[in-house]
mmCIF file of C-alpha atoms and ligand atoms in Angstrom:
data_model
loop_
_atom_site.group_PDB
_atom_site.id
_atom_site.type_symbol
_atom_site.label_atom_id
_atom_site.label_comp_id
_atom_site.label_asym_id
_atom_site.label_seq_id
_atom_site.Cartn_x
_atom_site.Cartn_y
_atom_site.Cartn_z
ATOM 1 C CA MET A 14 12.397 -7.399 -42.157
ATOM 2 C CA SER A 15 13.970 -9.374 -38.948
ATOM 3 C CA ARG A 16 13.066 -7.066 -36.083
ATOM 4 C CA ASP A 17 16.199 -5.944 -33.380
ATOM 5 C CA PRO A 18 14.567 -7.794 -30.235
ATOM 6 C CA VAL A 19 16.591 -5.183 -27.971
ATOM 7 C CA ALA A 20 15.826 -2.067 -30.136
ATOM 8 C CA ASN A 21 12.234 -2.591 -30.643
ATOM 9 C CA ARG A 22 11.562 -3.102 -26.738
ATOM 10 C CA ILE A 23 8.166 -2.119 -24.746
ATOM 11 C CA ARG A 24 9.948 0.894 -22.341
ATOM 12 C CA VAL A 25 8.317 0.915 -18.733
ATOM 13 C CA LEU A 26 8.575 3.459 -16.620
ATOM 14 C CA VAL A 27 7.426 2.572 -13.075
ATOM 15 C CA VAL A 28 6.862 5.096 -10.207
ATOM 16 C CA ALA A 29 7.433 3.970 -6.303
ATOM 17 C CA GLY A 30 6.825 7.513 -3.908
ATOM 18 C CA ALA A 31 5.960 6.167 -0.503
ATOM 19 C CA ARG A 32 6.401 3.059 1.935
ATOM 20 C CA PRO A 33 3.069 0.803 0.911
ATOM 21 C CA ASN A 34 4.808 1.325 -2.867
ATOM 22 C CA PHE A 35 7.512 -0.686 -2.358
ATOM 23 C CA MET A 36 5.683 -3.848 -1.933
ATOM 24 C CA LYS A 37 3.590 -3.019 -4.603
ATOM 25 C CA VAL A 38 6.167 -2.275 -7.307
ATOM 26 C CA ALA A 39 8.810 -5.355 -6.583
ATOM 27 C CA PRO A 40 7.090 -8.387 -8.376
ATOM 28 C CA LEU A 41 6.003 -6.539 -11.376
ATOM 29 C CA LEU A 42 9.494 -5.499 -11.691
ATOM 30 C CA ARG A 43 10.964 -8.660 -11.626
ATOM 31 C CA GLU A 44 8.369 -10.121 -13.772
ATOM 32 C CA LEU A 45 9.224 -7.057 -16.441
ATOM 33 C CA ARG A 46 12.733 -7.634 -16.059
ATOM 34 C CA ALA A 47 12.521 -11.406 -16.803
ATOM 35 C CA ARG A 48 10.989 -10.651 -19.826
ATOM 36 C CA PRO A 49 13.251 -9.404 -22.712
ATOM 37 C CA ARG A 50 10.408 -7.675 -24.461
ATOM 38 C CA PHE A 51 10.524 -5.045 -21.964
ATOM 39 C CA GLU A 52 13.172 -2.562 -20.808
ATOM 40 C CA THR A 53 12.196 -0.481 -17.459
ATOM 41 C CA LEU A 54 12.967 2.375 -15.727
ATOM 42 C CA LEU A 55 12.558 2.810 -11.894
ATOM 43 C CA VAL A 56 11.839 6.582 -10.335
ATOM 44 C CA HIS A 57 11.489 6.765 -6.716
ATOM 45 C CA THR A 58 9.917 10.117 -6.151
ATOM 46 C CA GLY A 59 11.542 10.499 -2.372
ATOM 47 C CA GLN A 60 8.436 11.037 -0.923
ATOM 48 C CA HIS A 61 9.294 8.783 1.714
ATOM 49 C CA TYR A 62 12.763 9.086 2.173
ATOM 50 C CA ASP A 63 14.371 7.614 5.861
ATOM 51 C CA ALA A 64 16.455 4.500 5.912
ATOM 52 C CA ALA A 65 13.060 2.577 7.899
ATOM 53 C CA MET A 66 10.815 4.390 5.647
ATOM 54 C CA SER A 67 12.097 3.923 2.269
ATOM 55 C CA ASP A 68 15.914 2.048 1.722
ATOM 56 C CA GLY A 69 15.279 -0.894 4.518
ATOM 57 C CA PHE A 70 12.348 -1.796 2.295
ATOM 58 C CA PHE A 71 14.201 -2.032 -0.838
ATOM 59 C CA ARG A 72 16.859 -4.564 0.895
ATOM 60 C CA ASP A 73 14.260 -6.775 1.842
ATOM 61 C CA LEU A 74 12.433 -7.030 -0.656
ATOM 62 C CA GLY A 75 15.173 -6.953 -3.265
ATOM 63 C CA ILE A 76 14.609 -4.287 -5.124
ATOM 64 C CA PRO A 77 17.265 -2.736 -7.647
ATOM 65 C CA ALA A 78 17.943 0.609 -6.468
ATOM 66 C CA PRO A 79 16.173 3.922 -8.543
ATOM 67 C CA ASP A 80 17.354 4.426 -11.810
ATOM 68 C CA VAL A 81 16.430 7.919 -10.910
ATOM 69 C CA ASN A 82 15.544 9.671 -7.351
ATOM 70 C CA LEU A 83 13.580 12.618 -7.508
ATOM 71 C CA SER A 84 13.837 13.333 -3.398
ATOM 72 C CA VAL A 85 11.137 15.487 -3.365
ATOM 73 C CA GLY A 86 10.857 14.335 0.352
ATOM 74 C CA SER A 87 8.044 15.842 2.786
ATOM 75 C CA GLY A 88 5.496 19.067 2.441
ATOM 76 C CA SER A 89 2.258 20.033 1.994
ATOM 77 C CA HIS A 90 -0.080 17.845 -0.756
ATOM 78 C CA ALA A 91 0.265 21.006 -2.877
ATOM 79 C CA VAL A 92 3.952 21.032 -2.539
ATOM 80 C CA GLN A 93 4.612 17.066 -2.727
ATOM 81 C CA THR A 94 1.956 16.642 -5.660
ATOM 82 C CA SER A 95 3.607 19.481 -7.652
ATOM 83 C CA GLU A 96 7.181 18.734 -6.936
ATOM 84 C CA VAL A 97 6.671 15.375 -8.188
ATOM 85 C CA LEU A 98 4.836 16.771 -11.519
ATOM 86 C CA ARG A 99 7.513 18.950 -11.952
ATOM 87 C CA ARG A 100 11.035 17.157 -11.433
ATOM 88 C CA ILE A 101 9.391 13.820 -13.110
ATOM 89 C CA GLU A 102 8.308 15.545 -16.776
ATOM 90 C CA PRO A 103 11.748 16.384 -18.054
ATOM 91 C CA VAL A 104 12.628 12.212 -16.884
ATOM 92 C CA LEU A 105 9.496 11.488 -19.207
ATOM 93 C CA LEU A 106 10.459 13.683 -21.596
ATOM 94 C CA ASP A 107 13.865 12.180 -22.153
ATOM 95 C CA TRP A 108 13.497 8.741 -21.738
ATOM 96 C CA ARG A 109 9.982 8.407 -23.903
ATOM 97 C CA PRO A 110 8.329 5.544 -21.703
ATOM 98 C CA ALA A 111 5.243 3.414 -24.101
ATOM 99 C CA VAL A 112 3.487 3.424 -20.213
ATOM 100 C CA VAL A 113 4.022 4.592 -17.114
ATOM 101 C CA VAL A 114 3.045 2.297 -14.105
ATOM 102 C CA VAL A 115 1.961 3.525 -10.966
ATOM 103 C CA VAL A 116 0.659 1.663 -7.936
ATOM 104 C CA GLY A 117 -1.794 2.593 -4.623
ATOM 105 C CA ASP A 118 -3.066 5.728 -3.705
ATOM 106 C CA VAL A 119 -0.574 8.536 -2.586
ATOM 107 C CA ASN A 120 0.464 11.736 -3.733
ATOM 108 C CA SER A 121 3.268 9.810 -5.986
ATOM 109 C CA THR A 122 0.802 8.205 -7.633
ATOM 110 C CA LEU A 123 -2.093 11.017 -8.748
ATOM 111 C CA ALA A 124 1.169 13.429 -9.823
ATOM 112 C CA ALA A 125 3.317 11.059 -12.029
ATOM 113 C CA ALA A 126 0.000 10.022 -13.405
ATOM 114 C CA LEU A 127 -1.071 13.440 -14.271
ATOM 115 C CA ALA A 128 2.374 14.383 -15.604
ATOM 116 C CA ALA A 129 2.749 11.196 -17.986
ATOM 117 C CA VAL A 130 -1.015 11.788 -19.155
ATOM 118 C CA LYS A 131 -0.123 15.511 -20.281
ATOM 119 C CA LEU A 132 2.609 14.493 -22.445
ATOM 120 C CA GLU A 133 0.222 11.782 -24.388
ATOM 121 C CA ILE A 134 2.060 8.925 -22.370
ATOM 122 C CA PRO A 135 -0.561 5.941 -21.733
ATOM 123 C CA VAL A 136 -0.386 5.084 -17.449
ATOM 124 C CA ALA A 137 -1.440 2.021 -15.767
ATOM 125 C CA HIS A 138 -2.653 2.005 -12.561
ATOM 126 C CA VAL A 139 -2.421 -0.958 -10.722
ATOM 127 C CA GLU A 140 -4.927 -1.091 -7.648
ATOM 128 C CA ALA A 141 -7.473 0.632 -9.403
ATOM 129 C CA GLY A 142 -11.286 1.439 -8.248
ATOM 130 C CA LEU A 143 -10.424 0.613 -4.395
ATOM 131 C CA ARG A 144 -13.142 3.441 -3.006
ATOM 132 C CA SER A 145 -14.150 4.460 0.647
ATOM 133 C CA PHE A 146 -16.525 7.116 -0.454
ATOM 134 C CA ASP A 147 -14.685 9.500 2.118
ATOM 135 C CA ARG A 148 -13.466 12.208 0.159
ATOM 136 C CA SER A 149 -11.785 13.879 2.810
ATOM 137 C CA MET A 150 -9.258 10.801 2.711
ATOM 138 C CA PRO A 151 -6.660 12.095 0.450
ATOM 139 C CA GLU A 152 -5.532 9.212 -0.861
ATOM 140 C CA GLU A 153 -9.302 9.072 -2.119
ATOM 141 C CA ILE A 154 -8.780 11.754 -3.946
ATOM 142 C CA ASN A 155 -5.620 10.118 -5.681
ATOM 143 C CA ARG A 156 -7.797 7.441 -6.135
ATOM 144 C CA LEU A 157 -10.452 8.869 -7.922
ATOM 145 C CA LEU A 158 -8.380 10.532 -10.354
ATOM 146 C CA THR A 159 -5.703 8.495 -11.106
ATOM 147 C CA ASP A 160 -8.205 5.960 -12.145
ATOM 148 C CA ALA A 161 -9.890 8.813 -14.477
ATOM 149 C CA ILE A 162 -6.991 9.124 -16.438
ATOM 150 C CA SER A 163 -5.407 5.813 -16.763
ATOM 151 C CA HIS A 164 -5.757 3.345 -19.541
ATOM 152 C CA TRP A 165 -5.019 0.544 -17.681
ATOM 153 C CA LEU A 166 -6.910 -0.038 -15.154
ATOM 154 C CA PHE A 167 -5.800 -3.335 -12.749
ATOM 155 C CA THR A 168 -8.091 -3.948 -9.979
ATOM 156 C CA SER A 169 -7.282 -6.137 -7.079
ATOM 157 C CA GLU A 170 -11.046 -7.019 -5.743
ATOM 158 C CA PRO A 171 -14.194 -7.240 -7.414
ATOM 159 C CA SER A 172 -15.446 -3.891 -5.514
ATOM 160 C CA GLY A 173 -13.120 -2.164 -8.371
ATOM 161 C CA ALA A 174 -14.770 -3.258 -11.384
ATOM 162 C CA GLU A 175 -18.198 -2.558 -9.882
ATOM 163 C CA ASN A 176 -16.793 1.219 -8.722
ATOM 164 C CA LEU A 177 -14.752 1.825 -12.080
ATOM 165 C CA ARG A 178 -18.300 0.583 -14.051
ATOM 166 C CA ARG A 179 -20.490 2.989 -11.562
ATOM 167 C CA GLU A 180 -18.140 5.904 -12.977
ATOM 168 C CA GLY A 181 -18.480 5.515 -16.613
ATOM 169 C CA VAL A 182 -15.086 3.423 -17.269
ATOM 170 C CA CYS A 183 -15.597 0.817 -20.169
ATOM 171 C CA ALA A 184 -15.039 -2.629 -19.366
ATOM 172 C CA GLU A 185 -12.233 -3.136 -21.668
ATOM 173 C CA ARG A 186 -10.073 -1.056 -19.426
ATOM 174 C CA ILE A 187 -10.678 -2.845 -16.247
ATOM 175 C CA HIS A 188 -8.642 -6.127 -15.594
ATOM 176 C CA PHE A 189 -9.477 -7.922 -12.543
ATOM 177 C CA VAL A 190 -5.967 -9.780 -12.414
ATOM 178 C CA GLY A 191 -5.710 -10.058 -8.359
ATOM 179 C CA ASN A 192 -3.300 -8.563 -5.185
ATOM 180 C CA VAL A 193 0.175 -7.487 -6.507
ATOM 181 C CA MET A 194 1.104 -6.708 -2.615
ATOM 182 C CA ILE A 195 -0.176 -10.448 -1.850
ATOM 183 C CA ASP A 196 2.467 -11.367 -4.223
ATOM 184 C CA THR A 197 5.133 -9.903 -2.343
ATOM 185 C CA LEU A 198 3.678 -11.560 0.957
ATOM 186 C CA ARG A 199 3.677 -14.961 -0.515
ATOM 187 C CA ALA A 200 7.337 -14.860 -2.180
ATOM 188 C CA HIS A 201 8.675 -13.533 1.154
ATOM 189 C CA LEU A 202 6.560 -15.142 4.030
ATOM 190 C CA PRO A 203 8.648 -17.648 5.203
ATOM 191 C CA ARG A 204 12.200 -15.622 5.177
ATOM 192 C CA ALA A 205 9.806 -12.904 7.409
ATOM 193 C CA ARG A 206 8.800 -15.769 9.854
ATOM 194 C CA GLU A 207 12.438 -16.140 10.410
ATOM 195 C CA ALA A 208 13.184 -12.629 10.700
ATOM 196 C CA ALA A 209 9.952 -12.092 13.294
ATOM 197 C CA PRO A 210 11.679 -10.225 16.133
ATOM 198 C CA LEU A 211 9.466 -12.054 18.552
ATOM 199 C CA ALA A 212 12.770 -12.891 21.040
ATOM 200 C CA ARG A 213 14.136 -9.251 20.676
ATOM 201 C CA LEU A 214 10.810 -8.049 22.249
ATOM 202 C CA GLY A 215 9.983 -10.437 24.491
ATOM 203 C CA LEU A 216 6.659 -12.351 22.886
ATOM 204 C CA GLU A 217 5.460 -15.509 22.323
ATOM 205 C CA PRO A 218 3.545 -16.578 19.171
ATOM 206 C CA ARG A 219 -0.385 -15.891 19.320
ATOM 207 C CA GLY A 220 0.648 -13.862 22.516
ATOM 208 C CA TYR A 221 0.459 -10.483 21.532
ATOM 209 C CA ALA A 222 -1.007 -7.786 19.145
ATOM 210 C CA VAL A 223 0.553 -5.484 16.635
ATOM 211 C CA LEU A 224 -1.122 -1.960 16.519
ATOM 212 C CA THR A 225 -0.107 0.796 13.224
ATOM 213 C CA LEU A 226 -1.747 4.045 13.449
ATOM 214 C CA HIS A 227 -0.977 6.995 10.969
ATOM 215 C CA ARG A 228 -4.180 8.582 9.499
ATOM 216 C CA PRO A 229 -4.413 11.902 9.631
ATOM 217 C CA SER A 230 -8.231 11.220 10.952
ATOM 218 C CA ASN A 231 -6.729 9.642 13.961
ATOM 219 C CA VAL A 232 -2.995 11.285 14.562
ATOM 220 C CA ASP A 233 -3.944 14.831 13.735
ATOM 221 C CA ASP A 234 -6.964 15.469 16.189
ATOM 222 C CA PRO A 235 -5.483 15.054 19.920
ATOM 223 C CA GLU A 236 -8.676 14.113 21.466
ATOM 224 C CA ARG A 237 -9.524 11.538 19.229
ATOM 225 C CA LEU A 238 -5.575 9.851 19.847
ATOM 226 C CA VAL A 239 -6.325 10.369 23.524
ATOM 227 C CA GLY A 240 -9.707 8.297 23.356
ATOM 228 C CA LEU A 241 -7.710 5.974 21.410
ATOM 229 C CA PHE A 242 -4.529 5.453 23.174
ATOM 230 C CA ALA A 243 -6.785 5.010 26.364
ATOM 231 C CA VAL A 244 -8.837 1.826 25.324
ATOM 232 C CA LEU A 245 -5.423 0.886 23.683
ATOM 233 C CA GLU A 246 -3.416 0.988 27.511
ATOM 234 C CA GLU A 247 -6.554 -1.386 28.462
ATOM 235 C CA ILE A 248 -6.215 -3.972 25.832
ATOM 236 C CA HIS A 249 -2.213 -3.728 26.262
ATOM 237 C CA ARG A 250 -2.935 -4.774 30.364
ATOM 238 C CA GLU A 251 -3.965 -7.778 28.611
ATOM 239 C CA LEU A 252 -2.018 -8.437 25.505
ATOM 240 C CA PRO A 253 0.570 -6.499 25.105
ATOM 241 C CA ILE A 254 0.451 -4.569 21.592
ATOM 242 C CA VAL A 255 3.684 -3.804 19.830
ATOM 243 C CA PHE A 256 3.326 -0.361 18.350
ATOM 244 C CA PRO A 257 5.825 0.483 15.451
ATOM 245 C CA VAL A 258 5.350 4.595 15.285
ATOM 246 C CA HIS A 259 4.886 5.947 12.218
ATOM 247 C CA PRO A 260 6.725 8.989 11.601
ATOM 248 C CA ARG A 261 3.820 11.156 11.466
ATOM 249 C CA THR A 262 2.278 10.122 14.467
ATOM 250 C CA ARG A 263 5.561 10.421 16.251
ATOM 251 C CA ALA A 264 5.383 14.148 14.910
ATOM 252 C CA SER A 265 1.926 14.315 16.785
ATOM 253 C CA ILE A 266 2.607 12.791 19.522
ATOM 254 C CA GLU A 267 4.987 15.548 20.343
ATOM 255 C CA GLN A 268 3.248 18.199 19.404
ATOM 256 C CA ARG A 269 0.326 17.615 19.760
ATOM 257 C CA LEU A 270 0.075 15.572 23.087
ATOM 258 C CA GLY A 271 3.154 17.293 24.438
ATOM 259 C CA GLY A 272 5.021 14.267 24.491
ATOM 260 C CA ARG A 273 2.725 11.780 26.321
ATOM 261 C CA VAL A 274 4.043 8.888 25.131
ATOM 262 C CA PRO A 275 1.158 5.865 25.173
ATOM 263 C CA ARG A 276 2.162 2.917 27.330
ATOM 264 C CA LEU A 277 1.950 0.775 24.680
ATOM 265 C CA GLY A 278 5.241 -1.469 23.196
ATOM 266 C CA LEU A 279 6.688 1.321 21.239
ATOM 267 C CA THR A 280 9.045 0.144 18.719
ATOM 268 C CA ASP A 281 10.486 2.286 15.674
ATOM 269 C CA PRO A 282 9.181 1.444 12.303
ATOM 270 C CA LEU A 283 10.164 -1.918 11.395
ATOM 271 C CA GLY A 284 11.387 -3.216 8.205
ATOM 272 C CA TYR A 285 8.926 -5.109 5.897
ATOM 273 C CA LEU A 286 9.985 -8.600 6.771
ATOM 274 C CA GLU A 287 10.554 -8.135 10.668
ATOM 275 C CA PHE A 288 6.600 -6.351 10.263
ATOM 276 C CA LEU A 289 5.531 -9.295 8.325
ATOM 277 C CA GLY A 290 7.069 -11.912 10.212
ATOM 278 C CA LEU A 291 5.392 -10.020 13.630
ATOM 279 C CA LEU A 292 1.797 -9.665 12.176
ATOM 280 C CA ALA A 293 2.018 -13.634 10.925
ATOM 281 C CA ASP A 294 1.961 -14.833 14.529
ATOM 282 C CA ALA A 295 0.192 -11.996 16.221
ATOM 283 C CA ARG A 296 -3.145 -13.119 18.004
ATOM 284 C CA LEU A 297 -4.582 -9.513 17.187
ATOM 285 C CA VAL A 298 -3.525 -6.444 14.587
ATOM 286 C CA LEU A 299 -5.170 -2.928 15.205
ATOM 287 C CA THR A 300 -4.796 -0.496 12.252
ATOM 288 C CA ASP A 301 -5.710 2.254 10.296
ATOM 289 C CA SER A 302 -3.841 0.940 7.382
ATOM 290 C CA GLY A 303 -5.064 0.054 4.023
ATOM 291 C CA GLY A 304 -2.546 -2.914 2.865
ATOM 292 C CA ILE A 305 -2.516 -4.415 6.695
ATOM 293 C CA GLN A 306 -6.088 -5.379 6.407
ATOM 294 C CA GLU A 307 -5.474 -7.492 3.013
ATOM 295 C CA GLU A 308 -2.060 -8.573 4.902
ATOM 296 C CA THR A 309 -3.904 -10.038 8.014
ATOM 297 C CA THR A 310 -6.789 -11.555 5.370
ATOM 298 C CA VAL A 311 -4.501 -13.667 3.776
ATOM 299 C CA LEU A 312 -2.672 -14.474 7.307
ATOM 300 C CA GLY A 313 -5.845 -15.234 8.971
ATOM 301 C CA VAL A 314 -4.982 -12.768 11.807
ATOM 302 C CA PRO A 315 -7.819 -11.099 12.955
ATOM 303 C CA CYS A 316 -7.723 -7.531 12.038
ATOM 304 C CA LEU A 317 -9.553 -4.587 13.846
ATOM 305 C CA THR A 318 -9.431 -1.486 11.671
ATOM 306 C CA LEU A 319 -9.732 1.962 13.217
ATOM 307 C CA ARG A 320 -11.461 3.597 10.504
ATOM 308 C CA ASN A 321 -15.399 4.471 10.163
ATOM 309 C CA SER A 322 -14.935 2.705 5.943
ATOM 310 C CA THR A 323 -12.814 0.611 3.701
ATOM 311 C CA GLU A 324 -11.997 0.798 0.278
ATOM 312 C CA ARG A 325 -10.762 -2.941 0.568
ATOM 313 C CA PRO A 326 -14.563 -4.391 0.948
ATOM 314 C CA VAL A 327 -13.552 -7.503 0.498
ATOM 315 C CA THR A 328 -11.352 -8.038 3.479
ATOM 316 C CA VAL A 329 -14.596 -7.907 5.320
ATOM 317 C CA SER A 330 -16.717 -9.375 3.230
ATOM 318 C CA GLU A 331 -14.498 -12.671 2.771
ATOM 319 C CA GLY A 332 -11.344 -11.795 4.867
ATOM 320 C CA THR A 333 -10.832 -11.134 8.443
ATOM 321 C CA ASN A 334 -11.402 -7.565 8.667
ATOM 322 C CA ARG A 335 -13.793 -5.292 11.116
ATOM 323 C CA LEU A 336 -14.290 -1.926 10.909
ATOM 324 C CA VAL A 337 -14.529 -0.704 14.215
ATOM 325 C CA GLY A 338 -14.102 3.189 13.868
ATOM 326 C CA GLY A 339 -12.871 5.179 16.647
ATOM 327 C CA GLU A 340 -15.169 4.566 19.637
ATOM 328 C CA PRO A 341 -13.520 3.298 22.361
ATOM 329 C CA GLU A 342 -16.568 0.939 23.240
ATOM 330 C CA VAL A 343 -16.697 -0.427 20.145
ATOM 331 C CA ILE A 344 -13.094 -1.500 20.193
ATOM 332 C CA ARG A 345 -12.876 -2.639 23.358
ATOM 333 C CA ALA A 346 -15.476 -4.934 22.797
ATOM 334 C CA GLU A 347 -14.216 -6.341 19.334
ATOM 335 C CA ALA A 348 -10.899 -6.382 20.969
ATOM 336 C CA ARG A 349 -12.959 -8.603 24.091
ATOM 337 C CA LYS A 350 -14.351 -10.829 21.070
ATOM 338 C CA VAL A 351 -11.113 -11.920 19.834
ATOM 339 C CA LEU A 352 -9.353 -12.175 23.316
ATOM 340 C CA ASP A 353 -12.224 -14.616 24.556
ATOM 341 C CA GLY A 354 -11.701 -16.912 21.009
ATOM 342 C CA ASP A 355 -15.021 -15.280 19.098
ATOM 343 C CA ALA A 356 -12.207 -14.039 16.258
ATOM 344 C CA PRO A 357 -13.797 -13.647 12.700
ATOM 345 C CA HIS A 358 -12.892 -16.319 10.385
ATOM 346 C CA GLY A 359 -12.343 -15.909 6.855
ATOM 347 C CA ARG A 360 -11.060 -17.257 3.648
ATOM 348 C CA VAL A 361 -8.263 -15.661 0.802
ATOM 349 C CA PRO A 362 -10.011 -14.144 -1.632
ATOM 350 C CA ASP A 363 -9.958 -14.405 -5.663
ATOM 351 C CA LYS A 364 -6.840 -13.936 -7.280
ATOM 352 C CA TRP A 365 -4.648 -13.446 -3.813
ATOM 353 C CA ASP A 366 -2.722 -16.274 -5.304
ATOM 354 C CA GLY A 367 0.825 -14.244 -5.924
ATOM 355 C CA ALA A 368 0.319 -14.376 -10.161
ATOM 356 C CA ALA A 369 -0.868 -10.960 -10.054
ATOM 357 C CA ALA A 370 2.198 -9.233 -11.532
ATOM 358 C CA HIS A 371 2.167 -11.934 -14.187
ATOM 359 C CA ARG A 372 -0.838 -11.445 -14.992
ATOM 360 C CA ILE A 373 -0.526 -7.836 -15.375
ATOM 361 C CA VAL A 374 2.224 -7.968 -17.310
ATOM 362 C CA ASP A 375 0.723 -10.480 -19.410
ATOM 363 C CA VAL A 376 -2.304 -7.618 -20.457
ATOM 364 C CA LEU A 377 0.491 -5.472 -20.884
ATOM 365 C CA GLU A 378 2.646 -7.224 -22.765
ATOM 366 C CA ARG A 379 -0.172 -8.493 -25.153
ATOM 367 C CA ASP A 380 -2.001 -4.576 -25.782
ATOM 368 C CA LEU A 381 1.332 -3.065 -26.232
ATOM 369 C CA SER A 382 3.149 -5.635 -28.504
ATOM 370 C CA ARG A 383 -0.463 -4.707 -30.570
ATOM 371 C CA GLU A 384 0.444 -1.327 -30.755
ATOM 372 C CA ARG A 385 3.788 -1.861 -32.543
ATOM 373 C CA ALA A 386 2.606 -4.806 -35.014
HETATM 374 C C1 LIG B 404 1.538 8.398 3.161
HETATM 375 C C2 LIG B 404 0.115 8.241 1.908
HETATM 376 C C3 LIG B 404 -0.700 7.303 2.449
HETATM 377 C C4 LIG B 404 0.316 5.922 3.221
HETATM 378 C C5 LIG B 404 1.488 6.247 3.745
HETATM 379 C C6 LIG B 404 2.020 5.206 4.152
HETATM 380 C C7 LIG B 404 -0.386 10.065 1.231
HETATM 381 C C8 LIG B 404 -1.279 11.389 0.458
HETATM 382 N N1 LIG B 404 0.068 9.576 1.581
HETATM 383 O O1 LIG B 404 1.430 9.227 4.086
HETATM 384 O O2 LIG B 404 -1.428 7.061 2.075
HETATM 385 O O3 LIG B 404 -0.663 5.256 4.102
HETATM 386 O O4 LIG B 404 2.545 7.137 3.316
HETATM 387 O O5 LIG B 404 3.241 5.622 5.526
HETATM 388 O O6 LIG B 404 0.419 9.972 -0.083
HETATM 389 N N2 LIG B 404 8.359 11.570 7.270
HETATM 390 C C9 LIG B 404 9.710 11.030 7.840
HETATM 391 N N3 LIG B 404 10.233 10.346 6.741
HETATM 392 C C10 LIG B 404 9.728 9.934 5.508
HETATM 393 C C11 LIG B 404 8.335 10.124 4.963
HETATM 394 C C12 LIG B 404 7.685 11.060 6.404
HETATM 395 O O7 LIG B 404 9.737 11.971 8.434
HETATM 396 O O8 LIG B 404 10.404 8.864 4.896
HETATM 397 C C13 LIG B 404 7.460 12.153 8.110
HETATM 398 C C14 LIG B 404 7.166 13.660 7.619
HETATM 399 O O9 LIG B 404 7.369 14.789 9.156
HETATM 400 C C15 LIG B 404 6.456 13.871 6.594
HETATM 401 C C16 LIG B 404 5.290 12.953 7.642
HETATM 402 O O10 LIG B 404 5.936 11.892 7.758
HETATM 403 O O11 LIG B 404 5.572 15.572 7.212
HETATM 404 C C17 LIG B 404 4.348 11.984 6.515
HETATM 405 O O12 LIG B 404 4.798 12.023 5.441
HETATM 406 P P1 LIG B 404 4.034 12.138 3.758
HETATM 407 O O13 LIG B 404 4.631 11.681 3.143
HETATM 408 O O14 LIG B 404 3.287 13.571 3.786
HETATM 409 O O15 LIG B 404 2.403 11.160 4.036
HETATM 410 P P2 LIG B 404 2.311 10.081 5.184
HETATM 411 O O16 LIG B 404 1.465 10.268 6.659
HETATM 412 O O17 LIG B 404 3.662 8.868 5.722
#
């Protein structure tokens, strides 16, 4: 009997919730939609909802509008996670995907994976196996639990497979495919360089630093925040620091520092292209983000990570990343080295080549076609 190629399509539901998810789903959706074998549904949980945190990214990255928006919005971890669970279940029941694809480590990632697996819908986790070994980070809990219930574990760097094997995951489920966020970086870098807001901000290439700060461990503790801002203001007097302020950080400055704004180059959050353009020509990046450690490694820009641990160790062992924690003396000394021309050099990790989404969709197509044969 001949098969109707359309009727026999494999249904893939892709979930995105927060800013760092959007650049990861973009290449996956493009790859899935280019293959006639697949039918996709994009679900936006609405964890991030501001124009600056969400809509602009869809535009910059050319992601089609979500098919479904769950509009969960902000809330405590329990509220946010449970709202995604509750609101995604009817979508799963109604559309009955063959697989749910989740990316990264945000609350939406865990909630969508949990809802799916309870309905016996297999889950594919993209960016699996990363571990900071710091369970006070909400993302670490999300990573551990999502990996524990996912069928396909797509890893971005060698530590991913090592961690998963140690946790008892069988080798056949682990696929080292590379880094989907770097697919997006490579696809957009030329446009990002054009969009870089250097002139608007009065900056010269290599004549500035970029700062991002939003981890609860940095911004929810007033003492730590004051200490960080003091040393950053010192650096800023020598090398201007551009600081796009995350909403969580903006709220913390208001509530915990009585609105005392640091004397740095503050801006609102930037769009993907503007921000990537800014990173590409920076002399130094200071951050507590996960993804930015990877982006600076590919761009060859020195990165000082304002945390005590990283779940992305390849950015330190092979890339330009250095962990400096929150101690002002360490931050000052490491920034000094970069300013004096002693910056870390690195190389691009294996499979961060722009083809990660292609490899992921190859695996899904092979495994899911086999199931249906
Ligand atoms: C979330 C992710 C984090 C990721 C970060 C990137 C979790 C546990 N954390 O943290 O891993 O690095 O996104 O940004 O999922 N807000 C707005 N507008 C928005 C979204 C949030 O104003 O569009 C404000 C709200 O006041 C909210 C606060 O930001 O309470 C924090 O948002 P939330 O989604 O809870 O966590 P993030 O800190 O953004």
